[in-house]
Short mmCIF file of C-alpha atoms in Angstrom, two decimals:
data_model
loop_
_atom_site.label_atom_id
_atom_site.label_comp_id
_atom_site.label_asym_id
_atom_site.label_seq_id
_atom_site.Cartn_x
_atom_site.Cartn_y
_atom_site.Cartn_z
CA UNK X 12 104.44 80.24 86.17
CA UNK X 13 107.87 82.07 86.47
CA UNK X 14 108.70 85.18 87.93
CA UNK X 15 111.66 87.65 87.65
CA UNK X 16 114.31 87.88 90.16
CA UNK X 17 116.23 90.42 89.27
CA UNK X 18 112.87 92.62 88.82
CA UNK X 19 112.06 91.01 92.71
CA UNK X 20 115.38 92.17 94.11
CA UNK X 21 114.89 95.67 92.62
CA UNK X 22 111.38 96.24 93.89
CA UNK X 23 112.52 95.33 97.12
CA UNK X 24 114.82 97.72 97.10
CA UNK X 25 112.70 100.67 96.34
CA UNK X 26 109.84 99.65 97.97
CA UNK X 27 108.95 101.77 101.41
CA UNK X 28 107.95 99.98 104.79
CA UNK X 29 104.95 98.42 105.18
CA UNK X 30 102.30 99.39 107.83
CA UNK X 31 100.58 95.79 108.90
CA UNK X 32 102.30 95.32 111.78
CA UNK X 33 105.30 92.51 110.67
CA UNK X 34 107.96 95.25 111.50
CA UNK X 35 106.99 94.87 115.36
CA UNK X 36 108.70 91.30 114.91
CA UNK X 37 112.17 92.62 114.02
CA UNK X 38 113.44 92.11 117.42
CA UNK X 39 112.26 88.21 117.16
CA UNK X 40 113.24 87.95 113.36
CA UNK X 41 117.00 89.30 114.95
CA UNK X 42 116.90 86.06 117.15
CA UNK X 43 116.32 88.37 120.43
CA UNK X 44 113.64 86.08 122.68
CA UNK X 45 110.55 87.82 122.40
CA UNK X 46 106.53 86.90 123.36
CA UNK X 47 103.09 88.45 122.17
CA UNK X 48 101.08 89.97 124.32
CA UNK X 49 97.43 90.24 123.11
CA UNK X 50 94.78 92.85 124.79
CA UNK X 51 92.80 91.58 127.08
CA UNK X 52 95.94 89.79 128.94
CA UNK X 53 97.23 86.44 126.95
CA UNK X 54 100.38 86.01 126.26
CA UNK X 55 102.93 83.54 124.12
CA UNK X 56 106.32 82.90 123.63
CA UNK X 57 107.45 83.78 119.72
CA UNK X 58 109.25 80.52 118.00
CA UNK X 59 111.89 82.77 117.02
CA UNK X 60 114.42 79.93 116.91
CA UNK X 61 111.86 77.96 114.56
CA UNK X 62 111.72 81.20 112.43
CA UNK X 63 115.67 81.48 111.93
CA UNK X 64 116.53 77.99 111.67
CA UNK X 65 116.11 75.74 108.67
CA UNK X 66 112.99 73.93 107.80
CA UNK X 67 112.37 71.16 110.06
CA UNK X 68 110.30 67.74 110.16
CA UNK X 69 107.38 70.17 111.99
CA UNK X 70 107.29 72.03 108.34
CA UNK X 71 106.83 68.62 106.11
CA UNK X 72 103.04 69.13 106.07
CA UNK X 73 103.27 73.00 104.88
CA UNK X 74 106.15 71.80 102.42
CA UNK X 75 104.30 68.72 101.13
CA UNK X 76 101.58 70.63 100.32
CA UNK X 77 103.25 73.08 97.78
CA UNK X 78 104.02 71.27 94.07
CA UNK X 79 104.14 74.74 92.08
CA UNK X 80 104.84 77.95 92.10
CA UNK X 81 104.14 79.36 95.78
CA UNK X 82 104.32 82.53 97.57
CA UNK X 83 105.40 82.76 101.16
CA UNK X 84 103.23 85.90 102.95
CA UNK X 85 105.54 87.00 105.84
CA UNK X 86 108.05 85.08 105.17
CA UNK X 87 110.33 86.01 107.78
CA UNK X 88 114.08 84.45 107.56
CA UNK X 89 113.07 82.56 104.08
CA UNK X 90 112.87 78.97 105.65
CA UNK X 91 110.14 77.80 103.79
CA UNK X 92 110.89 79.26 100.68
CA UNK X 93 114.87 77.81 100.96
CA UNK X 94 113.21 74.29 101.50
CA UNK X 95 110.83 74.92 98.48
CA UNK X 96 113.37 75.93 96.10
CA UNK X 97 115.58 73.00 97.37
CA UNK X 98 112.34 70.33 96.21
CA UNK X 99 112.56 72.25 92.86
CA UNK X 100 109.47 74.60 93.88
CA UNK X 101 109.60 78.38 92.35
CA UNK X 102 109.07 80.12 95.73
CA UNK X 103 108.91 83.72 96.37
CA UNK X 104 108.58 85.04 99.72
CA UNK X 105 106.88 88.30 100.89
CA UNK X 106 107.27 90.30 103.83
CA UNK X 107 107.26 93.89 104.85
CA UNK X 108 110.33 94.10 107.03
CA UNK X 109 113.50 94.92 105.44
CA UNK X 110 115.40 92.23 108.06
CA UNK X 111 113.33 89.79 107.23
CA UNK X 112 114.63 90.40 103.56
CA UNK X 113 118.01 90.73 104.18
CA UNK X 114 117.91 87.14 106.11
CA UNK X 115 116.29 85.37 103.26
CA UNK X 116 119.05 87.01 100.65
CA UNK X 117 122.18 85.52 103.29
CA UNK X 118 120.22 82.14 102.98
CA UNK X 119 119.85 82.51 99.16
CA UNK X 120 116.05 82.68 99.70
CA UNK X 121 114.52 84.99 96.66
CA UNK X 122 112.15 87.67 99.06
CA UNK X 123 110.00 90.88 97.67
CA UNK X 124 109.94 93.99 100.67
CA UNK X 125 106.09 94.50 99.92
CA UNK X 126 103.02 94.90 101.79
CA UNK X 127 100.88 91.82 101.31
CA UNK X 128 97.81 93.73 100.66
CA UNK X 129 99.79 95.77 97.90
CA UNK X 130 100.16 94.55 94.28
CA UNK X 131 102.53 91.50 94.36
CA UNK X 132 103.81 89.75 91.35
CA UNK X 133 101.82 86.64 89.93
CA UNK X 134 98.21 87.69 91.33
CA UNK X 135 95.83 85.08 90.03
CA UNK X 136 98.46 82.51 89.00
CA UNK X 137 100.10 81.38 92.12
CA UNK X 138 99.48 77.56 92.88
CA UNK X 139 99.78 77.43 96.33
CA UNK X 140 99.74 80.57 99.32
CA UNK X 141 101.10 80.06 102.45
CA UNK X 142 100.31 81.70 105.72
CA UNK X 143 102.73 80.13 108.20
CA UNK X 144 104.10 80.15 112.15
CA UNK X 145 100.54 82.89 112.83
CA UNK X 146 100.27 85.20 109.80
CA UNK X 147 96.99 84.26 109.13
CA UNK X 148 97.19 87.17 112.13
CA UNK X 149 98.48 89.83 110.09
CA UNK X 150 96.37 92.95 109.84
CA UNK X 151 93.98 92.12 112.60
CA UNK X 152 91.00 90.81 110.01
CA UNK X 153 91.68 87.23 108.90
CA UNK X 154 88.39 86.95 106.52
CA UNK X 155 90.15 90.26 104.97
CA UNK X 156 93.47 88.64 104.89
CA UNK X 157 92.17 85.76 103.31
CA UNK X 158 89.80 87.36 100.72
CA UNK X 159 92.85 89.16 99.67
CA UNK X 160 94.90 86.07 99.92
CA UNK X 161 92.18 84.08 97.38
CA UNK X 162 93.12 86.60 94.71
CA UNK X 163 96.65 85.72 94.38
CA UNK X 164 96.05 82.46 93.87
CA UNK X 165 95.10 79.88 90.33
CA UNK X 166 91.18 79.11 90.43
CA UNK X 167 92.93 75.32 91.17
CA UNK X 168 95.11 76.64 93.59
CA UNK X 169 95.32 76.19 97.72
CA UNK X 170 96.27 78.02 100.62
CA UNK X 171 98.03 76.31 103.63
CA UNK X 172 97.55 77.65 107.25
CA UNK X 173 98.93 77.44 110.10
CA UNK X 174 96.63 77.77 112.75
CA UNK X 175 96.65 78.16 116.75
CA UNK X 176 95.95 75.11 118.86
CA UNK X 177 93.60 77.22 121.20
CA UNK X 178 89.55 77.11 120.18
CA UNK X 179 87.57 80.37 118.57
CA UNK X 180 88.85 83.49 116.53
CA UNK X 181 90.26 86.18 118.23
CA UNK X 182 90.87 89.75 117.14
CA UNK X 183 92.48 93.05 118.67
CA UNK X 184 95.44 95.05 119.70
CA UNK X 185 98.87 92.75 120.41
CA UNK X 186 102.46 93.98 120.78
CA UNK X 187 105.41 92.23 120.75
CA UNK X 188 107.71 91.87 124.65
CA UNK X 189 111.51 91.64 125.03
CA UNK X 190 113.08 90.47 127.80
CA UNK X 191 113.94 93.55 129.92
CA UNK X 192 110.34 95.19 129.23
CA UNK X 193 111.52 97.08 125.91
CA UNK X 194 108.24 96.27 123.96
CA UNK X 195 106.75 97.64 119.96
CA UNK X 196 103.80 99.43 119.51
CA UNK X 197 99.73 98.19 119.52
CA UNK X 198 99.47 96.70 115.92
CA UNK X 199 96.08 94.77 115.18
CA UNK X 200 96.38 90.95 114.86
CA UNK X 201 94.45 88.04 114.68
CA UNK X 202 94.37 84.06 116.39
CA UNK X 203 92.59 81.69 114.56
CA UNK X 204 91.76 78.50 116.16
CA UNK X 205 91.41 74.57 114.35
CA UNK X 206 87.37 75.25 114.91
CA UNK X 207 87.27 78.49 113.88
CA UNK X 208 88.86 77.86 110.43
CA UNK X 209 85.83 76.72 108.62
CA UNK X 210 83.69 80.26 109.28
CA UNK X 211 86.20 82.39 108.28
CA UNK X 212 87.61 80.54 104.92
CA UNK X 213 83.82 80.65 104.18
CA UNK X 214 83.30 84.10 104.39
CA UNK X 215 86.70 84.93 102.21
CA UNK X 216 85.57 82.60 99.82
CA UNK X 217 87.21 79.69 100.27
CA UNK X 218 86.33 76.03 101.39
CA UNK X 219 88.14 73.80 104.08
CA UNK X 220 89.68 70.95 102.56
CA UNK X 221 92.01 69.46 104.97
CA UNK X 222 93.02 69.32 108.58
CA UNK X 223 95.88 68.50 110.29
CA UNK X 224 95.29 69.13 114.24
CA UNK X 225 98.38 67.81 116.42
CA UNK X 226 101.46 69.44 117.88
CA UNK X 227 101.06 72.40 115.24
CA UNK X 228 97.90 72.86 113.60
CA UNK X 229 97.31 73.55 109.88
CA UNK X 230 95.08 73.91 107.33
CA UNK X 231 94.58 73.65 103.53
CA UNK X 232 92.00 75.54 101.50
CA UNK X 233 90.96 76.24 97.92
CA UNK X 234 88.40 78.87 96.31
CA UNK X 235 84.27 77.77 96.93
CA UNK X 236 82.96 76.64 93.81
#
């Protein structure tokens, strides 16, 4: 599968912001330290550092993983999808926030400005999907996310999550804290823990394949049937 990307570049251009709540992490994507603050009172400190370097030994499952054409949903800075194209891997990267696009063009990382839930080149014939550093979180509805994520992908193809090292699913209002109290607004998100994978790949449509549970947590899966 190939895609255009001078047709990529272009869209993103035109294309206007995105309303799923990856714009609240401009201030993190800008390399400003920044945590999320969830309703209901917990609270974590953003990787931003991880997000704006280059891939890194941590990413070698995620990267391992991908042996055609991939797509990158929130993509951030573009580290996967530099390391990708470095193996050889077409690798396009998605993400609503215009910084986030900008960073993967300085790092020669091809990105599309698009919401994820939007039509996005390739649907049906992308090998591999991934939902890295949370954004299995985006839009607050993960069997949603995932449902939607199924249909981008080859009936042979995978999709490779990272997940959170705390048990059960949670769902609900977060925002994003600076330093200084200056924080964004309420956007739903989702957590997704190692043991609450299984359930909600189920529900999308998808089966759990693969595990890997240690200092980061991730997970591969493919369509049922």
């Amino acid at each position: 599968m190939t895609f255009d990307h001078t047709r990529a570049g272009h869209t993103r251009a035109d294309h206007t912001r995105a309303d799923h709540g990856r714009d609240q992490f401009d201030a993190g994507l800008a390399g400003r330290a920044c945590r999320l603050d969830r309703a209901g009172g917990r609270t974590r400190t953003l990787h931003v550092r991880r997000w704006r370097a280059d891939a890194a030994r941590s990413d070698r499952w995620l990267l391992d993983g991908c042996r055609g054409p991939t797509v990158d949903l929130g993509c951030g800075p573009g580290r996967l999808v530099r390391a990708l194209s470095e193996r050889g891997v077409p690798a396009l990267g998605v993400d609503s926030s215009a910084l986030a696009v900008q960073l993967c063009a300085r790092r020669g990382a091809v990105a599309l400005r698009r919401n994820l839930f939007e039509a996005l080149p390739g649907e049906g014939r992308w090998h591999h999907a991934l939902l890295a550093d949370g954004n299995v979180g985006i839009g607050g509805d993960p069997v949603t996310l995932l449902s939607r994520v199924r249909r981008l992908l080859d009936p042979r193809g995978s999709v490779l999550v990272e997940l959170a090292t705390e048990p059960g699913l949670w769902c609900g209002p977060a925002r994003v804290v600076q330093p200084g109290g200056t924080t964004s607004a309420w956007f739903p998100w989702a957590v997704v823990g190692v043991d609450a994978i299984g359930d909600v790949a189920s529900a999308a449509g998808l089966r759990l394949c693969r595990v890997r549970n240690r200092r980061r947590a991730f997970a591969e899966l493919r369509p049922a049937g």
